[in-house]
mmCIF file of C-alpha atoms in Angstrom:
data_model
loop_
_atom_site.group_PDB
_atom_site.id
_atom_site.type_symbol
_atom_site.label_atom_id
_atom_site.label_comp_id
_atom_site.label_asym_id
_atom_site.label_seq_id
_atom_site.Cartn_x
_atom_site.Cartn_y
_atom_site.Cartn_z
ATOM 1 C CA ASP A 1 -2.878 32.301 -7.949
ATOM 2 C CA ASP A 2 -2.493 32.272 -4.151
ATOM 3 C CA ASP A 3 -5.672 30.752 -2.712
ATOM 4 C CA GLU A 4 -5.700 31.247 1.075
ATOM 5 C CA GLY A 5 -1.931 30.822 1.354
ATOM 6 C CA TRP A 6 -1.743 27.632 -0.701
ATOM 7 C CA VAL A 7 1.068 27.478 -3.205
ATOM 8 C CA ASP A 8 1.145 25.033 -6.099
ATOM 9 C CA GLU A 9 4.695 23.796 -5.621
ATOM 10 C CA VAL A 10 4.507 21.606 -8.715
ATOM 11 C CA ALA A 11 3.819 24.670 -10.853
ATOM 12 C CA LEU A 12 7.071 26.194 -9.557
ATOM 13 C CA LEU A 13 9.100 23.261 -10.902
ATOM 14 C CA SER A 14 10.618 23.156 -14.356
ATOM 15 C CA GLU A 15 9.186 20.633 -16.829
ATOM 16 C CA ASN A 16 12.188 18.329 -16.256
ATOM 17 C CA GLU A 17 11.763 18.551 -12.478
ATOM 18 C CA ARG A 18 8.038 17.779 -12.764
ATOM 19 C CA CYS A 19 8.684 14.751 -14.944
ATOM 20 C CA SER A 20 11.449 13.539 -12.654
ATOM 21 C CA THR A 21 9.307 13.984 -9.533
ATOM 22 C CA ARG A 22 6.348 12.174 -11.099
ATOM 23 C CA ALA A 23 8.588 9.373 -12.333
ATOM 24 C CA ARG A 24 10.125 8.878 -8.862
ATOM 25 C CA ALA A 25 6.680 8.891 -7.217
ATOM 26 C CA TRP A 26 5.408 6.363 -9.757
ATOM 27 C CA LEU A 27 8.424 4.109 -9.210
ATOM 28 C CA VAL A 28 7.958 4.155 -5.436
ATOM 29 C CA PHE A 29 4.231 3.460 -5.829
ATOM 30 C CA SER A 30 4.851 0.621 -8.311
ATOM 31 C CA HIS A 31 7.545 -0.825 -6.069
ATOM 32 C CA SER A 32 5.268 -0.664 -3.001
ATOM 33 C CA THR A 33 2.220 -2.237 -4.614
ATOM 34 C CA HIS A 34 4.389 -4.876 -6.284
ATOM 35 C CA HIS A 35 5.814 -5.847 -2.898
ATOM 36 C CA LEU A 36 2.321 -6.040 -1.384
ATOM 37 C CA HIS A 37 1.181 -8.283 -4.278
ATOM 38 C CA LYS A 38 4.176 -10.580 -3.978
ATOM 39 C CA LEU A 39 3.904 -10.796 -0.199
ATOM 40 C CA THR A 40 0.231 -11.764 -0.395
ATOM 41 C CA PHE A 41 0.950 -14.361 -3.078
ATOM 42 C CA LYS A 42 3.753 -15.902 -1.041
ATOM 43 C CA ILE A 43 1.653 -16.047 2.136
ATOM 44 C CA LEU A 44 -1.304 -17.632 0.344
ATOM 45 C CA HIS A 45 0.794 -20.239 -1.428
ATOM 46 C CA SER A 46 2.894 -21.252 1.546
ATOM 47 C CA THR A 47 0.209 -23.082 3.486
ATOM 48 C CA THR A 48 2.646 -24.868 5.802
ATOM 49 C CA ILE A 49 5.027 -22.037 6.767
ATOM 50 C CA LEU A 50 4.012 -18.483 5.854
ATOM 51 C CA LEU A 51 0.230 -18.715 6.160
ATOM 52 C CA PRO A 52 0.389 -20.147 9.698
ATOM 53 C CA ALA A 53 3.031 -17.528 10.607
ATOM 54 C CA TRP A 54 0.754 -14.750 9.244
ATOM 55 C CA LYS A 55 -2.194 -16.043 11.271
ATOM 56 C CA SER A 56 -0.054 -16.315 14.391
ATOM 57 C CA ILE A 57 1.289 -12.768 14.001
ATOM 58 C CA LEU A 58 -2.221 -11.389 13.540
ATOM 59 C CA LYS A 59 -3.440 -13.220 16.635
ATOM 60 C CA ASP A 60 -0.485 -11.842 18.627
ATOM 61 C CA LEU A 61 -1.379 -8.337 17.406
ATOM 62 C CA LYS A 62 -5.056 -8.970 18.260
ATOM 63 C CA LEU A 63 -6.091 -8.389 14.639
ATOM 64 C CA ALA A 64 -8.770 -10.367 12.849
ATOM 65 C CA VAL A 65 -7.204 -13.087 10.699
ATOM 66 C CA ARG A 66 -7.681 -11.948 7.115
ATOM 67 C CA ILE A 67 -5.778 -12.174 3.847
ATOM 68 C CA MET A 68 -4.926 -9.050 1.882
ATOM 69 C CA LEU A 69 -7.000 -8.412 -1.201
ATOM 70 C CA HIS A 70 -5.213 -8.252 -4.535
ATOM 71 C CA ASP A 71 -5.220 -5.241 -6.805
ATOM 72 C CA VAL A 72 -7.111 -6.285 -9.959
ATOM 73 C CA SER A 73 -6.800 -4.213 -13.126
ATOM 74 C CA THR A 74 -10.422 -4.806 -14.145
ATOM 75 C CA CYS A 75 -11.800 -3.689 -10.775
ATOM 76 C CA TRP A 76 -11.046 0.028 -10.402
ATOM 77 C CA ASN A 77 -11.424 0.230 -6.619
ATOM 78 C CA SER A 78 -9.379 -2.883 -5.816
ATOM 79 C CA THR A 79 -6.239 -0.737 -5.425
ATOM 80 C CA TYR A 80 -8.013 1.244 -2.715
ATOM 81 C CA ASP A 81 -9.187 -1.972 -1.028
ATOM 82 C CA MET A 82 -5.658 -3.424 -1.093
ATOM 83 C CA LEU A 83 -4.105 -0.224 0.290
ATOM 84 C CA ASN A 84 -6.841 0.086 2.907
ATOM 85 C CA PHE A 85 -6.074 -3.442 4.116
ATOM 86 C CA ALA A 86 -2.319 -2.795 4.078
ATOM 87 C CA LEU A 87 -2.710 0.333 6.216
ATOM 88 C CA GLU A 88 -5.032 -1.438 8.643
ATOM 89 C CA TYR A 89 -2.672 -4.433 8.919
ATOM 90 C CA TRP A 90 0.669 -2.624 8.585
ATOM 91 C CA LYS A 91 1.950 -4.000 11.886
ATOM 92 C CA GLY A 92 1.331 -7.546 10.681
ATOM 93 C CA ILE A 93 2.924 -6.819 7.309
ATOM 94 C CA ASP A 94 5.963 -5.265 9.000
ATOM 95 C CA ALA A 95 6.235 -8.229 11.358
ATOM 96 C CA MET A 96 6.128 -10.715 8.464
ATOM 97 C CA THR A 97 8.785 -8.880 6.460
ATOM 98 C CA ASP A 98 10.948 -8.212 9.526
ATOM 99 C CA THR A 99 11.207 -11.859 10.536
ATOM 100 C CA ARG A 100 14.462 -13.031 8.993
ATOM 101 C CA LYS A 101 13.602 -16.681 9.395
ATOM 102 C CA LEU A 102 10.660 -16.283 6.999
ATOM 103 C CA GLY A 103 12.843 -14.843 4.213
ATOM 104 C CA LEU A 104 10.453 -12.009 3.320
ATOM 105 C CA GLY A 105 12.781 -9.077 3.992
ATOM 106 C CA GLU A 106 12.846 -8.119 0.327
ATOM 107 C CA TYR A 107 9.135 -7.234 0.564
ATOM 108 C CA GLU A 108 9.552 -4.808 3.457
ATOM 109 C CA LEU A 109 8.154 -1.340 2.823
ATOM 110 C CA LYS A 110 10.302 1.591 3.949
ATOM 111 C CA SER A 111 8.763 4.557 5.767
ATOM 112 C CA ASN A 112 8.640 6.675 2.586
ATOM 113 C CA GLU A 113 6.823 3.837 0.796
ATOM 114 C CA TRP A 114 4.279 3.570 3.611
ATOM 115 C CA MET A 115 3.803 7.347 3.394
ATOM 116 C CA LEU A 116 3.082 7.087 -0.336
ATOM 117 C CA VAL A 117 0.703 4.166 0.251
ATOM 118 C CA LYS A 118 -1.170 6.347 2.763
ATOM 119 C CA GLN A 119 -1.309 9.314 0.389
ATOM 120 C CA LEU A 120 -2.592 7.232 -2.512
ATOM 121 C CA HIS A 121 -5.100 5.554 -0.197
ATOM 122 C CA ASP A 122 -6.424 8.978 0.831
ATOM 123 C CA VAL A 123 -6.799 10.069 -2.793
ATOM 124 C CA LEU A 124 -8.551 6.848 -3.771
ATOM 125 C CA LYS A 125 -10.791 7.037 -0.696
ATOM 126 C CA VAL A 126 -12.313 10.232 -2.080
ATOM 127 C CA CYS A 127 -13.034 8.388 -5.335
ATOM 128 C CA ASP A 128 -14.488 5.403 -3.477
ATOM 129 C CA VAL A 129 -16.783 7.605 -1.359
ATOM 130 C CA THR A 130 -17.824 9.709 -4.350
ATOM 131 C CA CYS A 131 -18.716 6.671 -6.437
ATOM 132 C CA ASP A 132 -20.730 5.129 -3.593
ATOM 133 C CA MET A 133 -22.890 8.228 -3.172
ATOM 134 C CA PRO A 134 -26.569 7.746 -4.044
ATOM 135 C CA THR A 135 -27.768 9.588 -7.112
#
């Protein structure tokens, strides 16, 4: 069904291609959120090196000094909150993971991972707005 020129590209894929595409997307998403979790944990628990560096980077970028929220499995919208923070503070996150002297390079998100973070954020934003609507 062609609705105003839109084509469901997923429907054109074979079952194996669909499964493979979904699996790759899930792996990239899991990898990205895992890195955000680990980075936050490391910053919070390194009160003498990483936390001061994080605060300094944010001040240099003229961003409010805040700590990223964690994704919590029992709080459905915490993933959205974490991704929202990450997108708002991406320059600070990139600066932290780009600084070799801090040893956080393994937590750097590549451009395709940032793109997936943005896409998931946009999907979850719809859910967040819908659930906040008055009844």
